[in-house]
Steps between C-alpha positions, in 0.01 A plus 500: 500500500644241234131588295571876526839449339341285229268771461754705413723335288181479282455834502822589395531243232506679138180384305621600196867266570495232230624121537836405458558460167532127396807328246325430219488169378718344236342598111362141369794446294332138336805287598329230281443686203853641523614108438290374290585822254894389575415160445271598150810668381704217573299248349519720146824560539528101510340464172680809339810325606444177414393569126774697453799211695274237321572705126863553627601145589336390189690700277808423708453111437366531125806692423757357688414121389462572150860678535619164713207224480740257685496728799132522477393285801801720718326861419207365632592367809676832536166672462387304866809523651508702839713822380225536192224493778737753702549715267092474384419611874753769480346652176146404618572747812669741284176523239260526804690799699542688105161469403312568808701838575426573097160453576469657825709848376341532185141414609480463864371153506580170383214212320452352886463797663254634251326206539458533812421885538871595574738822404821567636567902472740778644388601828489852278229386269741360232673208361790332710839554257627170350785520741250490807302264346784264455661542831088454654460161277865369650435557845131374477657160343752457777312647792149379381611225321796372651653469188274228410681246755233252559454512860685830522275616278153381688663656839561881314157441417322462834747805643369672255166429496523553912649886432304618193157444726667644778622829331312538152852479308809305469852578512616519128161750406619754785881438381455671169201757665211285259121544608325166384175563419190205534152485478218217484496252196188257448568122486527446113849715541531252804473197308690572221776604668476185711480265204776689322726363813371165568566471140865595528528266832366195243704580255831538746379158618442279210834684380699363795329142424604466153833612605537223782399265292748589193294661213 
């Protein structure tokens, strides 16, 4: 009896019925090359900066102790002090979000993520407006970034890391509706970019030496 019924549930089964259809997986969004780009970008943003504080402070000094040479040795300890290297980090973070959304409105990508076979566009086919570009760069330096906290920073990372490979985006390119487009790169775009960082990383360090040890 329990065969017969088999039989027919067979029978009336629709051949042509397909399989339930499957979630697709998450697009490979290259959560590696996303950060090394970010971290490319950083790194010239470093040097951009630092030629142009390192011409600044100059100037400052030259001028200002040729006005005053007995207050020379005072403007320069005012050039370390920790409201100069506040206010540095404040324009620093100002430069970055500027010139990335520049970049990113009026071209769709920035040096690192050219490098690295990167585009950030309008989910319509066109350029993200400075405006969205802006308000994308802010929210990727304090949710991606965590402002650039130290250990704040290294815990936005892994989050974000964690939901970019999970969903194929992140919060701040579905904020302003941008479609971030990625393909393949071969390893000489690889290496440069990495060089270009570890070069920034000695540079940071030998920076923070000199400075701990007064030059």
């Amino acid at each position: 009896m329990a065969e017969q019924e088999n039989q027919g549930d067979i029978a009336t089964a629709d051949p042509s019925a397909e399989p339930a259809e499957q979630p697709a997986p998450a697009p490979d969004a290259r959560p590696w090359a996303r950060w090394l780009a970010k971290m490319t970008d950083l790194a010239l943003t470093s040097f951009v900066f630092f030629v142009l504080v390192s011409g600044a402070s100059f100037v400052f000094f030259f001028v200002l102790s040729s006005l005053n040479p007995a207050r020379a040795e005072q403007y320069l300890l005012q050039l370390a002090s920790i409201p100069f290297m506040i206010a540095s980090v404040i324009l620093f973070f100002i430069l970055f979000l500027l010139g990335e959304a520049t970049l990113i409105s009026a071209t769709g990508s920035t040096p690192g993520k050219a490098l690295l076979g990167i585009r950030v566009m309008d989910r319509s086919g066109g350029r993200l407006s400075f405006p969205k570009s802006l308000l994308r760069s802010a929210r990727a330096w304090a949710q991606g970034l965590g402002l650039g906290i130290p250990l704040v920073s290294i815990i936005a990372m892994i989050f974000g890391y964690m939901a970019l490979s999970d969903r194929g985006d992140t919060a701040w390119d579905r904020g302003v509706n941008a479609d971030y487009r990625t393909h393949e790169v071969g390893p000489v775009r690889w290496t440069i970019g990495i060089l270009v960082w570890l070069t920034s990383v000695a540079i940071d360090i030998a920076n923070r030496v000199l400075t701990q040890s007064g030059f």
